[in-house]
Tab-separated table of C-alpha atoms in Angstrom:
chain	number	residue	atom	x	y	z
A	13	MET	CA	-3.316	27.746	32.727
A	14	THR	CA	-0.695	27.081	35.610
A	15	GLU	CA	-3.300	25.851	37.672
A	16	ALA	CA	-4.617	23.295	35.285
A	17	THR	CA	-1.351	22.204	33.639
A	18	ALA	CA	-0.101	21.053	37.212
A	19	GLN	CA	-3.406	19.751	38.272
A	20	ALA	CA	-3.309	17.286	35.109
A	21	GLY	CA	0.007	16.464	35.830
A	22	ASN	CA	0.726	15.307	32.267
A	23	VAL	CA	1.500	18.348	30.526
A	24	TYR	CA	4.525	18.898	28.065
A	25	TYR	CA	5.474	22.223	26.603
A	26	PRO	CA	7.556	23.115	24.094
A	27	TYR	CA	10.548	25.456	23.349
A	28	SER	CA	12.806	26.568	20.497
A	29	LEU	CA	16.530	25.950	20.037
A	30	GLU	CA	18.857	27.728	17.460
A	31	LEU	CA	20.765	25.055	15.637
A	32	GLY	CA	24.578	25.669	15.372
A	33	ASP	CA	26.434	23.505	14.240
A	34	VAL	CA	27.057	19.290	14.404
A	35	ARG	CA	29.999	17.847	16.703
A	36	GLY	CA	29.743	14.330	18.341
A	37	GLY	CA	27.122	12.756	16.369
A	38	PHE	CA	24.602	15.787	17.695
A	39	TRP	CA	23.483	19.143	16.858
A	40	ARG	CA	24.739	22.293	19.267
A	41	SER	CA	22.900	25.196	20.371
A	42	PRO	CA	24.401	28.034	21.212
A	43	LYS	CA	20.903	29.543	22.653
A	44	TYR	CA	17.384	29.578	22.895
A	45	ASP	CA	15.177	30.518	20.141
A	46	ALA	CA	12.394	30.532	22.425
A	47	THR	CA	11.545	30.052	25.686
A	48	ILE	CA	8.649	28.603	28.054
A	49	ILE	CA	6.633	30.757	30.812
A	50	THR	CA	8.718	29.926	34.346
A	51	GLU	CA	5.130	29.178	36.005
A	52	LEU	CA	3.877	26.919	32.863
A	53	GLU	CA	7.205	24.989	32.807
A	54	ASP	CA	7.572	24.782	36.769
A	55	ALA	CA	3.841	22.964	36.753
A	56	ALA	CA	4.945	21.023	33.544
A	57	CYS	CA	5.159	17.490	33.718
A	58	GLY	CA	7.939	18.029	31.400
A	59	SER	CA	9.480	19.918	28.232
A	60	GLY	CA	11.533	19.615	25.278
A	61	PHE	CA	13.007	21.478	22.352
A	62	ALA	CA	10.570	21.285	19.249
A	63	ASN	CA	13.170	21.591	16.104
A	64	ILE	CA	12.519	19.194	13.333
A	65	LEU	CA	15.675	19.736	10.254
A	66	THR	CA	14.661	20.646	6.687
A	67	ASP	CA	16.399	19.098	3.909
A	68	ARG	CA	17.804	20.954	0.947
A	69	ASP	CA	14.700	20.098	-0.972
A	70	GLY	CA	12.492	21.751	1.636
A	71	LYS	CA	10.814	19.330	3.170
A	72	ARG	CA	11.127	17.599	7.033
A	73	ARG	CA	12.047	14.235	7.210
A	74	ARG	CA	14.495	14.014	10.046
A	75	ILE	CA	14.239	15.155	13.222
A	76	PRO	CA	17.099	15.343	16.146
A	77	LEU	CA	16.159	13.609	19.132
A	78	LEU	CA	19.273	14.871	21.688
A	79	VAL	CA	20.972	18.435	21.256
A	80	GLU	CA	23.831	20.052	23.383
A	81	TYR	CA	23.286	22.892	24.760
A	82	ASP	CA	26.060	24.505	27.310
A	83	LYS	CA	27.941	20.988	27.854
A	84	GLU	CA	24.096	19.045	28.418
A	85	LEU	CA	21.856	16.761	26.444
A	86	LEU	CA	18.393	18.459	25.820
A	87	PRO	CA	16.070	15.970	24.902
A	88	HIS	CA	13.646	16.557	21.832
A	89	LEU	CA	9.973	17.280	23.245
A	90	THR	CA	8.173	14.425	21.674
A	91	PHE	CA	10.906	12.066	22.895
A	92	LYS	CA	11.103	13.031	26.554
A	93	ALA	CA	7.460	11.975	26.466
A	94	ALA	CA	7.800	8.781	24.695
A	95	LEU	CA	10.513	8.352	27.240
A	96	ASP	CA	8.239	9.142	30.081
A	97	ILE	CA	5.697	6.881	29.281
A	98	LEU	CA	7.458	3.903	28.524
A	99	GLY	CA	9.357	3.988	31.696
A	100	PHE	CA	12.883	5.028	30.626
A	101	SER	CA	14.999	8.043	31.988
A	102	GLN	CA	17.284	9.696	29.439
A	103	GLU	CA	20.253	9.060	32.464
A	104	ASN	CA	20.115	5.383	31.743
A	105	ILE	CA	19.706	4.910	27.514
A	106	GLN	CA	22.015	3.849	25.612
A	107	MET	CA	24.163	6.084	22.609
A	108	ARG	CA	26.020	5.298	19.669
A	109	PRO	CA	26.156	8.656	17.822
A	110	GLY	CA	25.509	8.100	14.122
A	111	ARG	CA	24.221	5.032	14.819
A	112	TYR	CA	21.558	4.494	17.312
A	113	ILE	CA	19.810	5.169	20.669
A	114	LYS	CA	18.943	2.459	22.549
A	115	LEU	CA	15.894	2.179	24.965
A	116	GLY	CA	16.162	-0.727	27.218
A	117	ASP	CA	17.035	-4.209	25.271
A	118	ASP	CA	14.468	-3.883	22.509
A	119	ILE	CA	13.938	-0.144	21.206
A	120	ARG	CA	16.903	0.702	18.729
A	121	ILE	CA	15.835	3.999	17.189
A	122	PRO	CA	18.238	4.649	14.395
A	123	VAL	CA	20.021	7.923	14.088
A	124	ASP	CA	22.158	9.470	11.473
A	125	ASP	CA	25.290	11.632	11.996
A	126	GLU	CA	23.552	14.432	13.014
A	127	GLY	CA	21.483	12.517	15.981
A	128	ALA	CA	18.358	12.506	13.844
A	129	ALA	CA	15.807	10.413	13.430
A	130	LEU	CA	13.983	9.584	9.830
A	131	ILE	CA	10.105	10.225	10.439
A	132	ASN	CA	8.306	6.989	9.638
A	133	LEU	CA	5.010	8.503	8.363
A	134	ALA	CA	1.752	6.536	8.954
A	135	GLY	CA	0.549	7.971	6.107
A	136	LYS	CA	-1.518	11.191	4.391
A	137	TRP	CA	-2.419	13.632	7.360
A	138	GLU	CA	-6.501	13.204	6.536
A	139	ASP	CA	-5.875	9.392	6.614
A	140	THR	CA	-3.589	9.264	9.417
A	141	PHE	CA	-4.198	10.144	13.451
A	142	VAL	CA	-8.386	11.521	14.349
A	143	HIS	CA	-8.271	15.283	14.548
A	144	TYR	CA	-10.376	17.387	17.155
A	145	SER	CA	-10.690	21.224	16.408
A	146	TYR	CA	-9.244	23.124	19.695
A	147	SER	CA	-12.052	25.493	19.633
A	148	ASP	CA	-14.921	22.761	19.020
A	149	ILE	CA	-13.357	20.716	22.407
A	150	LEU	CA	-13.343	24.274	24.620
A	151	ILE	CA	-16.778	24.680	23.145
A	152	THR	CA	-18.015	21.234	23.776
A	153	TYR	CA	-16.514	21.435	27.285
A	154	ALA	CA	-18.039	24.132	28.476
A	155	HIS	CA	-21.427	23.950	27.025
A	156	GLU	CA	-21.773	20.052	28.318
A	157	VAL	CA	-19.662	19.525	31.318
A	158	GLY	CA	-21.760	18.109	34.511
A	159	ALA	CA	-22.358	19.998	38.035
A	160	GLN	CA	-18.887	18.178	39.660
A	161	GLY	CA	-17.391	18.137	36.230
A	162	GLU	CA	-17.785	14.916	34.688
A	163	ILE	CA	-16.716	14.566	31.237
A	164	PRO	CA	-18.856	15.348	28.720
A	165	PRO	CA	-19.865	12.177	25.936
A	166	LYS	CA	-18.284	13.725	22.967
A	167	LEU	CA	-15.274	13.720	24.405
A	168	HIS	CA	-14.754	10.576	25.933
A	169	SER	CA	-12.511	9.149	23.085
A	170	LEU	CA	-10.055	11.337	24.633
A	171	LYS	CA	-9.403	9.681	27.682
A	172	ASP	CA	-6.042	8.172	28.457
A	173	LYS	CA	-4.992	8.572	24.828
A	174	VAL	CA	-1.649	10.952	24.162
A	175	CYS	CA	-2.872	14.514	22.724
A	176	PHE	CA	-0.396	16.810	20.023
A	177	VAL	CA	-1.661	20.200	20.427
A	178	GLY	CA	-0.809	22.786	17.339
A	179	LEU	CA	-1.334	24.574	14.242
A	180	THR	CA	-2.857	22.695	11.586
A	181	ALA	CA	-4.653	25.306	9.268
A	182	THR	CA	-3.333	26.226	6.065
A	183	GLY	CA	-0.482	29.370	5.538
A	184	THR	CA	0.414	28.945	9.338
A	185	ALA	CA	4.442	29.097	10.552
A	186	ASP	CA	3.683	25.443	11.092
A	187	ILE	CA	2.888	23.945	7.788
A	188	ASN	CA	5.409	22.441	5.800
A	189	PRO	CA	5.830	20.131	2.391
A	190	ASN	CA	7.542	16.278	3.827
A	191	ALA	CA	7.789	13.011	1.837
A	192	LEU	CA	4.458	12.668	1.464
A	193	GLU	CA	2.177	16.042	1.041
A	194	PRO	CA	3.545	19.844	0.209
A	195	VAL	CA	1.506	20.476	2.842
A	196	TYR	CA	1.869	19.004	6.473
A	197	PRO	CA	1.603	20.109	10.186
A	198	MET	CA	4.238	20.328	12.153
A	199	VAL	CA	2.275	18.575	15.015
A	200	GLY	CA	1.281	15.576	12.856
A	201	MET	CA	5.916	15.301	12.476
A	202	HIS	CA	5.747	14.600	16.045
A	203	ALA	CA	2.742	12.443	16.275
A	204	ASN	CA	4.131	10.025	14.069
A	205	LEU	CA	7.715	10.489	15.928
A	206	TYR	CA	5.545	8.966	18.943
A	207	ASN	CA	3.794	6.175	17.135
A	208	SER	CA	7.309	5.270	15.769
A	209	ILE	CA	8.959	4.950	18.669
A	210	VAL	CA	5.941	3.261	20.794
A	211	THR	CA	5.579	0.732	18.310
A	212	LYS	CA	9.119	0.062	17.701
A	213	SER	CA	8.561	0.716	13.670
A	214	PHE	CA	11.478	2.799	12.519
A	215	LEU	CA	13.230	3.918	9.147
A	216	ARG	CA	16.899	3.171	8.597
A	217	ARG	CA	19.218	4.301	6.000
A	218	ALA	CA	21.583	1.714	4.307
A	219	SER	CA	25.074	2.012	5.159
A	220	PRO	CA	27.807	3.802	3.289
A	221	ALA	CA	29.624	0.605	2.360
A	222	LEU	CA	25.799	-1.362	1.902
A	223	ASN	CA	25.125	1.506	-0.888
A	224	LEU	CA	28.583	1.741	-2.517
A	225	ALA	CA	28.264	-2.628	-3.017
A	226	ILE	CA	25.285	-2.408	-4.463
A	227	LEU	CA	26.157	0.283	-7.237
A	228	PHE	CA	29.514	-1.609	-7.409
A	229	ILE	CA	27.104	-4.886	-8.482
A	230	ILE	CA	24.907	-2.726	-10.907
A	231	CYS	CA	27.987	-1.086	-12.316
A	232	LEU	CA	29.549	-4.753	-13.006
A	233	LEU	CA	26.233	-6.147	-14.391
A	234	ASN	CA	25.395	-4.029	-16.455
A	235	LEU	CA	28.859	-4.047	-18.646
A	236	LEU	CA	28.774	-8.172	-18.059
A	237	ILE	CA	25.369	-7.575	-19.847
A	238	ALA	CA	27.045	-4.886	-22.400
A	239	LEU	CA	29.880	-7.597	-23.068
A	240	LYS	CA	27.503	-10.922	-23.670
A	241	MET	CA	24.413	-9.361	-25.458
A	242	ARG	CA	23.748	-7.627	-28.259
A	243	PRO	CA	20.823	-4.910	-29.527
A	244	PRO	CA	18.176	-5.307	-28.949
A	245	LYS	CA	18.706	-7.828	-26.168
A	246	SER	CA	20.757	-6.607	-23.910
A	247	ILE	CA	18.341	-2.895	-24.158
A	248	LEU	CA	15.465	-5.120	-23.115
A	249	PHE	CA	17.786	-6.719	-20.575
A	250	ARG	CA	18.636	-3.746	-18.593
A	251	LEU	CA	14.987	-2.204	-18.667
A	252	GLY	CA	14.378	-5.474	-16.985
A	253	THR	CA	17.200	-5.236	-14.174
A	254	LEU	CA	16.607	-1.755	-13.599
A	255	VAL	CA	12.470	-2.204	-13.132
A	256	LEU	CA	13.800	-5.419	-10.591
A	257	PHE	CA	16.136	-2.968	-8.461
A	258	VAL	CA	13.666	-0.324	-7.479
A	259	GLY	CA	11.187	-2.880	-7.255
A	260	PHE	CA	13.714	-4.473	-4.426
A	261	GLY	CA	14.757	-0.958	-3.269
A	262	PHE	CA	10.721	-0.205	-2.689
A	263	LEU	CA	10.577	-3.618	-1.367
A	264	LEU	CA	12.872	-3.340	1.122
A	265	PHE	CA	11.341	0.172	2.411
A	266	LEU	CA	8.167	-1.170	2.864
A	267	LEU	CA	9.124	-4.865	4.736
A	268	PHE	CA	11.672	-3.739	6.464
A	269	GLY	CA	12.103	0.334	6.502
A	270	LEU	CA	15.495	0.023	4.760
A	271	TRP	CA	16.003	3.198	2.701
A	272	ILE	CA	19.070	2.064	0.153
A	273	ASP	CA	19.783	5.027	-2.726
A	274	LEU	CA	18.027	4.886	-5.810
A	275	PHE	CA	19.131	7.769	-7.366
A	276	LEU	CA	23.167	7.367	-7.601
A	277	PRO	CA	22.784	3.506	-9.210
A	278	ILE	CA	20.081	4.330	-11.506
A	279	LEU	CA	21.924	6.992	-12.991
A	280	ILE	CA	25.415	4.920	-12.952
A	281	TYR	CA	23.342	2.251	-14.521
A	282	ILE	CA	22.537	4.802	-17.712
A	283	LEU	CA	26.073	6.187	-17.785
A	284	THR	CA	26.973	2.868	-17.857
A	285	TYR	CA	24.933	2.028	-20.787
A	286	LEU	CA	25.339	4.994	-22.780
A	287	GLY	CA	29.321	4.676	-22.275
A	288	SER	CA	28.761	1.079	-23.481
A	289	SER	CA	26.693	1.645	-26.350
A	290	LEU	CA	29.423	4.457	-27.359
A	291	PHE	CA	32.397	2.166	-26.836
A	292	ARG	CA	30.837	-0.400	-29.131
A	293	TYR	CA	29.759	2.201	-31.860
A	294	ILE	CA	32.999	3.278	-32.076
A	295	LYS	CA	34.486	0.254	-31.701
A	296	GLU	CA	32.224	-1.176	-34.790
A	297	LEU	CA	32.832	1.509	-36.648
A	298	GLN	CA	36.840	1.147	-36.827
A	299	THR	CA	36.142	-2.226	-37.619
A	300	ARG	CA	33.861	-1.114	-41.108
A	301	GLU	CA	36.831	1.413	-41.468
A	302	LEU	CA	39.242	-1.357	-41.690
A	303	ILE	CA	37.697	-3.938	-43.645
A	304	GLU	CA	36.852	-1.066	-45.867
A	305	LYS	CA	40.311	-0.112	-46.050
A	306	GLU	CA	41.367	-4.050	-46.891
A	307	LEU	CA	38.583	-4.013	-49.437
A	308	SER	CA	40.608	-1.054	-51.025
A	309	ILE	CA	43.945	-2.209	-51.229
A	310	ALA	CA	42.122	-5.670	-52.568
A	311	ARG	CA	40.862	-3.652	-55.412
A	312	ASN	CA	44.128	-1.930	-56.287
A	313	ILE	CA	45.581	-5.486	-56.026
A	314	GLN	CA	43.179	-6.816	-58.785
C-alpha cells in the first residue's frame, strides 16, 4: 500500500484531532485522536484532519477548515486537497477569523466564529455524485487488468477524477444526519465541501446586525398592522406577510446562499400578534365597562 501510494503521487490520508476550545476564531486541539501510519504519511501527497462538527440537534452542517495544534494551523483534509488542486498554498491564503478565508482574488470561503464553513449540500446522497463499491473496483481491476497494466474499461470513468474513499454502509461510525437526510455518510460531507470550494458555491449566515434589522422590521410591521387594521382583515394581512417573509428567506438561500434566521422572527411575530390582540381585548373590555358605568349613572339620574 505504501508503494502504491508513493507511485500514485496524489493520495491524501486523514487523521483525527481531539477538539478542545475555540480561541481567536479557530478550534484548538490538545492532541491527536488517531494518527496516520508513518510510512503511509511519508508516501502520501498530503494529509489533514477529518473532523466534522456536530450541532446541538445532532446534525452535521459545518466543517472547520483550520485547527490550531501546537501553535500551528493544521488544514482539514478536503481543504488541503482543494488548495493543492487549485494551486494555492496555506502560507499565502488570506484569513479574517470569524468572517472568511480567501484564496487568491476570487474565492472567499465564509466561516463562522469557530473557523467552520457551512456545508452547501448538492442534494441527497443517492442523487448526487457517482458511487462505486470499493470491493467492486478491486474485483474489476483484479479480473480485467491487462498484461501491461492497462486500466479496465469499467474503471475509465475514474480517470482524472477526484475520488473520496470512505464508509457508506448503514450502521457504521461515519453515518450521521445532516440538514437533508437522517442517514448520510461522512465521506459525502467531504465531497460536498470540495465541490463548494472548486465551484465557488458557498453558504453564508447573515450577520447578527442584519438579523436584528429584520427582527426590528418584522416587529414594527406587526405593530402597525395591529394599530391600523381590525380583525379579521388584520389576521389575513399578518398571515400573508408571514408567508412572504418565509418565501423571501428561502429565495435568499436558494439564489444567494444567504441563510437568515427564520425561527426567531416568526416567534416574535406570533408573540407580538398575541400581545397586540390581548391589548386590544383589554382596551375594548375597559371601554365597554366605562360605557356600562355611564349608562348605569344615566339610569340612576332618570
